[in-house]
Coordinates of C-alpha atoms in Angstrom, one line a residue:
M1 CA -25.9 6.1 6.1
M2 CA -27.7 6.7 2.8
S3 CA -31.5 6.1 3.2
L4 CA -33.0 2.9 2.0
L5 CA -36.5 4.5 1.7
A6 CA -37.9 4.8 -1.8
S7 CA -40.7 6.6 -3.5
S8 CA -43.7 4.6 -4.1
S9 CA -42.8 4.2 -7.8
Q10 CA -39.7 2.2 -6.9
N11 CA -39.8 -1.6 -6.3
T12 CA -36.2 -2.8 -6.4
T13 CA -35.0 -4.5 -3.2
L14 CA -31.5 -4.1 -1.8
H15 CA -30.7 -7.7 -2.6
E16 CA -32.0 -7.3 -6.2
L17 CA -29.9 -4.3 -6.7
I18 CA -26.7 -5.9 -5.4
M19 CA -27.4 -9.0 -7.6
Q20 CA -27.8 -6.6 -10.6
G21 CA -24.4 -5.1 -9.8
E22 CA -22.8 -8.5 -9.4
Q23 CA -24.2 -9.7 -12.7
T24 CA -23.0 -6.6 -14.5
L25 CA -19.5 -7.1 -13.1
R26 CA -19.5 -10.7 -14.1
A27 CA -20.4 -9.7 -17.7
Y28 CA -17.2 -7.6 -17.7
H29 CA -15.2 -10.6 -16.3
K30 CA -14.5 -9.1 -12.9
Q31 CA -13.0 -11.9 -10.9
D32 CA -14.4 -10.8 -7.5
A33 CA -17.8 -9.6 -8.8
A34 CA -19.8 -10.8 -5.8
I35 CA -17.4 -9.3 -3.3
D36 CA -17.0 -6.0 -5.2
A37 CA -20.8 -5.7 -5.6
R38 CA -21.3 -5.9 -1.8
L39 CA -18.4 -3.7 -0.9
L40 CA -19.5 -0.9 -3.2
M41 CA -22.9 -1.0 -1.5
C42 CA -21.4 -1.0 1.9
Y43 CA -19.4 2.0 0.9
L44 CA -22.4 3.9 -0.3
M45 CA -24.5 3.0 2.7
G46 CA -21.7 3.5 5.2
C47 CA -22.4 0.1 6.7
K48 CA -21.1 -3.4 7.4
D49 CA -21.9 -6.5 5.3
I50 CA -24.3 -7.7 8.0
T51 CA -26.5 -4.7 7.3
L52 CA -27.0 -5.8 3.7
I53 CA -28.2 -9.2 4.9
L54 CA -30.6 -7.8 7.5
N55 CA -32.1 -5.3 5.0
R56 CA -32.0 -7.4 1.9
D57 CA -35.8 -7.1 1.3
E58 CA -36.0 -3.4 1.9
I59 CA -36.9 -1.2 -1.1
V60 CA -34.1 1.1 -2.1
S61 CA -34.4 4.7 -2.9
G62 CA -33.9 6.0 -6.4
Q63 CA -30.9 8.0 -5.2
L64 CA -29.2 4.9 -3.9
E65 CA -29.9 2.9 -7.0
E66 CA -28.5 5.6 -9.3
S67 CA -25.3 6.1 -7.2
Y68 CA -24.7 2.4 -6.9
L69 CA -25.1 1.7 -10.6
Y70 CA -22.8 4.6 -11.3
L71 CA -20.1 3.0 -9.1
I72 CA -20.7 -0.4 -10.8
A73 CA -20.2 1.2 -14.2
R74 CA -16.9 2.8 -13.0
R75 CA -15.8 -0.6 -11.8
T76 CA -16.5 -2.2 -15.1
Q77 CA -14.1 0.3 -16.7
G78 CA -11.3 -1.2 -14.7
I79 CA -11.0 1.4 -11.9
P80 CA -9.7 -0.4 -8.9
L81 CA -12.3 -1.0 -6.1
Q82 CA -10.0 0.7 -3.6
Y83 CA -10.0 3.9 -5.6
L84 CA -13.8 3.9 -5.7
T85 CA -14.2 3.3 -2.0
K86 CA -11.1 5.3 -1.1
S87 CA -10.1 2.6 1.4
Q88 CA -7.7 -0.3 1.8
E89 CA -6.9 -2.4 4.9
F90 CA -3.3 -2.9 5.8
M91 CA -1.9 -4.4 9.0
A92 CA -5.4 -4.4 10.4
L93 CA -5.6 -0.6 9.9
D94 CA -7.8 1.3 7.4
F95 CA -6.0 3.5 4.9
Y96 CA -7.3 6.2 2.7
V97 CA -6.2 5.7 -0.9
D98 CA -6.8 7.4 -4.2
E99 CA -5.1 7.7 -7.6
R100 CA -2.2 9.6 -6.1
V101 CA -0.8 6.5 -4.4
L102 CA -0.2 2.8 -5.0
I103 CA -2.8 0.6 -3.3
P104 CA -1.2 -1.2 -0.3
R105 CA -0.7 -4.9 -0.8
Q106 CA -0.7 -7.8 1.6
D107 CA 2.8 -8.7 0.4
T108 CA 4.1 -5.5 2.0
E109 CA 2.8 -6.7 5.4
T110 CA 5.7 -9.2 5.3
L111 CA 8.1 -6.2 5.4
V112 CA 6.4 -4.4 8.2
E113 CA 6.1 -7.6 10.3
A114 CA 9.8 -8.4 9.8
I115 CA 10.8 -4.9 11.1
I116 CA 8.5 -5.2 14.1
N117 CA 10.0 -8.6 14.9
I118 CA 13.6 -7.2 14.6
S119 CA 12.7 -4.3 16.9
K120 CA 11.9 -6.7 19.7
K121 CA 15.6 -7.7 19.9
Q122 CA 17.2 -4.5 18.5
P123 CA 15.5 -1.3 19.8
M124 CA 14.8 1.3 17.2
H125 CA 14.0 5.0 17.6
Q126 CA 14.8 6.8 14.4
M127 CA 13.6 5.5 11.0
I128 CA 13.3 6.7 7.4
E129 CA 11.0 5.4 4.8
I130 CA 11.9 6.2 1.2
G131 CA 8.9 6.3 -1.1
S132 CA 6.1 6.6 1.5
G133 CA 3.1 6.6 -0.9
S134 CA 0.0 6.1 1.2
G135 CA 2.1 6.0 4.3
C136 CA 1.0 2.4 5.1
I137 CA 4.5 1.3 6.1
S138 CA 5.5 4.3 8.2
I139 CA 2.1 4.6 9.8
S140 CA 1.8 0.9 10.6
L141 CA 5.3 1.0 12.2
A142 CA 4.4 4.1 14.2
H143 CA 1.2 2.5 15.3
Y144 CA 2.7 -0.8 16.5
M145 CA 6.1 0.7 17.7
P146 CA 5.1 3.7 19.9
D147 CA 8.7 4.8 20.6
V148 CA 9.7 5.3 17.0
Q149 CA 10.1 8.6 15.1
I150 CA 9.8 8.3 11.3
T151 CA 10.9 10.5 8.4
A152 CA 8.6 9.7 5.5
I153 CA 10.1 10.7 2.1
D154 CA 8.6 10.8 -1.3
I155 CA 9.4 12.6 -4.5
S156 CA 5.6 13.2 -5.0
Q157 CA 4.0 16.0 -2.9
A158 CA 0.6 14.5 -3.9
A159 CA 1.6 11.2 -2.3
L160 CA 2.9 12.9 0.8
D161 CA -0.4 14.7 1.2
V162 CA -2.0 11.2 1.4
T163 CA 0.6 10.1 3.9
L164 CA -0.1 13.0 6.1
K165 CA -3.9 12.5 5.8
N166 CA -3.5 8.9 7.0
A167 CA -1.0 9.8 9.7
M168 CA -3.5 12.3 11.1
Y169 CA -6.4 9.8 10.9
H170 CA -4.4 7.2 12.9
G171 CA -3.1 9.8 15.4
V172 CA 0.6 9.4 14.6
D173 CA 1.3 12.6 12.7
H174 CA 3.3 14.0 15.6
R175 CA 5.8 11.1 15.1
I176 CA 6.0 11.2 11.3
N177 CA 7.9 14.0 9.5
C178 CA 7.1 14.2 5.8
I179 CA 9.8 15.4 3.4
K180 CA 9.5 15.9 -0.4
S181 CA 12.8 14.6 -1.8
D182 CA 14.3 12.5 -4.6
L183 CA 15.4 9.6 -2.4
L184 CA 17.8 11.2 0.2
S185 CA 19.0 14.2 -1.8
D186 CA 17.1 16.7 0.4
F187 CA 17.3 14.8 3.7
K188 CA 19.4 16.9 6.2
G189 CA 19.6 14.4 9.1
E190 CA 22.7 13.9 11.2
P191 CA 25.2 11.3 10.0
K192 CA 25.0 7.9 11.7
S193 CA 21.7 8.8 13.4
I194 CA 19.2 6.4 11.8
D195 CA 18.4 2.9 13.2
L196 CA 16.6 1.6 10.2
I197 CA 15.8 2.7 6.6
V198 CA 13.0 1.0 4.8
S199 CA 11.8 1.1 1.2
N200 CA 9.3 -0.5 -1.1
P201 CA 10.7 1.1 -4.2
P202 CA 9.4 0.8 -7.8
Y203 CA 10.8 -2.6 -8.7
I204 CA 8.8 -3.7 -11.7
S205 CA 11.0 -3.8 -14.8
K206 CA 10.0 -2.1 -18.0
E207 CA 9.4 -5.5 -19.6
E208 CA 7.3 -6.8 -16.7
C209 CA 5.1 -3.8 -16.9
K210 CA 3.7 -5.1 -20.2
D211 CA 2.2 -8.1 -18.3
L212 CA 0.5 -6.1 -15.5
M213 CA -3.2 -6.3 -15.0
Q214 CA -5.1 -3.5 -16.8
E215 CA -6.3 -2.1 -13.5
V216 CA -2.7 -1.7 -12.3
N217 CA -1.2 -0.5 -15.5
D218 CA -4.0 2.0 -16.4
Y219 CA -4.8 3.4 -13.0
E220 CA -2.0 3.1 -10.4
P221 CA 0.8 5.7 -10.5
K222 CA 3.6 4.5 -12.8
L223 CA 6.1 6.4 -10.7
A224 CA 5.4 4.0 -7.8
L225 CA 5.4 0.9 -10.0
T226 CA 8.5 0.9 -12.3
D227 CA 11.9 2.4 -12.7
G228 CA 11.4 2.2 -16.5
A229 CA 14.5 -0.1 -16.7
D230 CA 15.5 -3.4 -15.1
G231 CA 13.6 -3.0 -11.8
L232 CA 16.9 -2.6 -9.8
T233 CA 17.7 1.1 -10.3
F234 CA 16.4 2.2 -6.9
Y235 CA 18.0 -0.6 -5.0
R236 CA 21.4 0.5 -6.4
K237 CA 20.8 4.2 -5.6
I238 CA 19.3 3.7 -2.1
S239 CA 21.9 1.1 -1.0
N240 CA 24.6 3.7 -1.8
Q241 CA 22.8 6.8 -0.4
V242 CA 21.8 5.4 3.0
K243 CA 25.2 4.5 4.3
P244 CA 26.2 7.8 5.8
F245 CA 23.0 8.0 7.8
L246 CA 22.8 4.5 9.3
K247 CA 24.1 3.9 12.8
P248 CA 26.7 1.2 13.3
N249 CA 24.8 -2.0 12.7
G250 CA 22.0 0.0 11.3
I251 CA 19.4 -1.9 9.2
L252 CA 18.3 -1.5 5.6
A253 CA 15.0 -3.3 4.8
Y254 CA 13.6 -3.7 1.3
E255 CA 10.5 -5.2 -0.3
I256 CA 11.6 -6.9 -3.5
G257 CA 10.1 -8.7 -6.5
Y258 CA 9.8 -12.5 -6.2
N259 CA 12.7 -13.0 -8.6
Q260 CA 15.0 -10.2 -7.3
G261 CA 16.5 -11.8 -4.2
E262 CA 19.9 -12.7 -5.7
A263 CA 20.3 -9.5 -7.6
V264 CA 19.4 -7.2 -4.6
T265 CA 21.7 -9.3 -2.3
N266 CA 24.6 -8.8 -4.7
I267 CA 23.9 -5.0 -4.8
L268 CA 24.0 -4.9 -1.0
I269 CA 27.2 -7.0 -0.8
N270 CA 28.9 -4.6 -3.2
E271 CA 27.9 -1.7 -1.0
G272 CA 29.4 -3.3 2.1
F273 CA 26.3 -4.6 3.8
Q274 CA 26.4 -7.7 5.9
D275 CA 24.1 -10.3 7.5
I276 CA 21.8 -10.2 4.5
Q277 CA 18.7 -12.3 4.8
I278 CA 15.8 -12.9 2.5
I279 CA 12.3 -13.4 3.9
K280 CA 9.5 -15.1 2.0
D281 CA 5.9 -14.0 1.9
L282 CA 2.9 -16.2 2.7
T283 CA 3.0 -17.7 -0.8
G284 CA 6.6 -18.8 -0.3
K285 CA 8.1 -16.2 -2.7
D286 CA 11.1 -14.0 -1.9
R287 CA 9.6 -10.7 -0.7
V288 CA 11.9 -9.0 1.8
V289 CA 15.6 -8.4 2.1
I290 CA 17.1 -7.3 5.4
A291 CA 20.8 -6.2 5.8
N292 CA 23.1 -4.6 8.3
Y293 CA 25.7 -1.9 7.7
F294 CA 28.9 -1.5 9.7
K295 CA 28.2 -4.6 11.8
S296 CA 29.3 -4.1 15.4
S297 CA 31.8 -6.6 16.7

């Protein structure tokens, strides 16, 4: 924990410094200015929010003040909070994140929860994730499903390095095998050996990218956001490539954009998938598509 003790020439309290940070963020129209101001201080001090309350009247050190105001300045530039703190919670687990990977979203928890629920009725042992990024999907599934082995695939070695870092932190690296591959082109698994293949592919269209928030468009990896086309490119490719590897009645699970349910369903039907269902997120928007291949009789 960074020291709160200051030299005698300093007279700024912890509360005053946080308020200064909040006011600066508000001046730059940051929507969650108060939350961000506190979280950046918690990050610097290595503490919980309650510590800020208990020590609000303590005089801060010059080192802490300088470091804090530097982070506030970086935040005013639009750098996402998670890239500054190197952390994002997902499925009640803490994940390391940086500019190499997309920041995990709560929407994606709908996908993970759907898979866990299905596994209670249909046992799963071998899984593949295509486009692992931070590893939040694979690692959450490995954490909550202790019998599963997962192959985490990404075209970016930098992203796979983050996946492995998070897998090691959560103690599931022995059950996650990372492979650098363009989709399944370099996957050498046995045919009809996989219970489930999951993907949260880049599904934002080229047109929709124009309307993204600055923080997303300027700082998160474009490779993980958009296909540079209609947003459906990877659903077409993946839905075709996975078929040789899925077991009879194997499952393909996607996260989708709120307006892509019908289009992705049609892609799956054309590829011979059955029992297709769309699951909505907490806001009532289409978010997940689940489908079976070679449905058993």
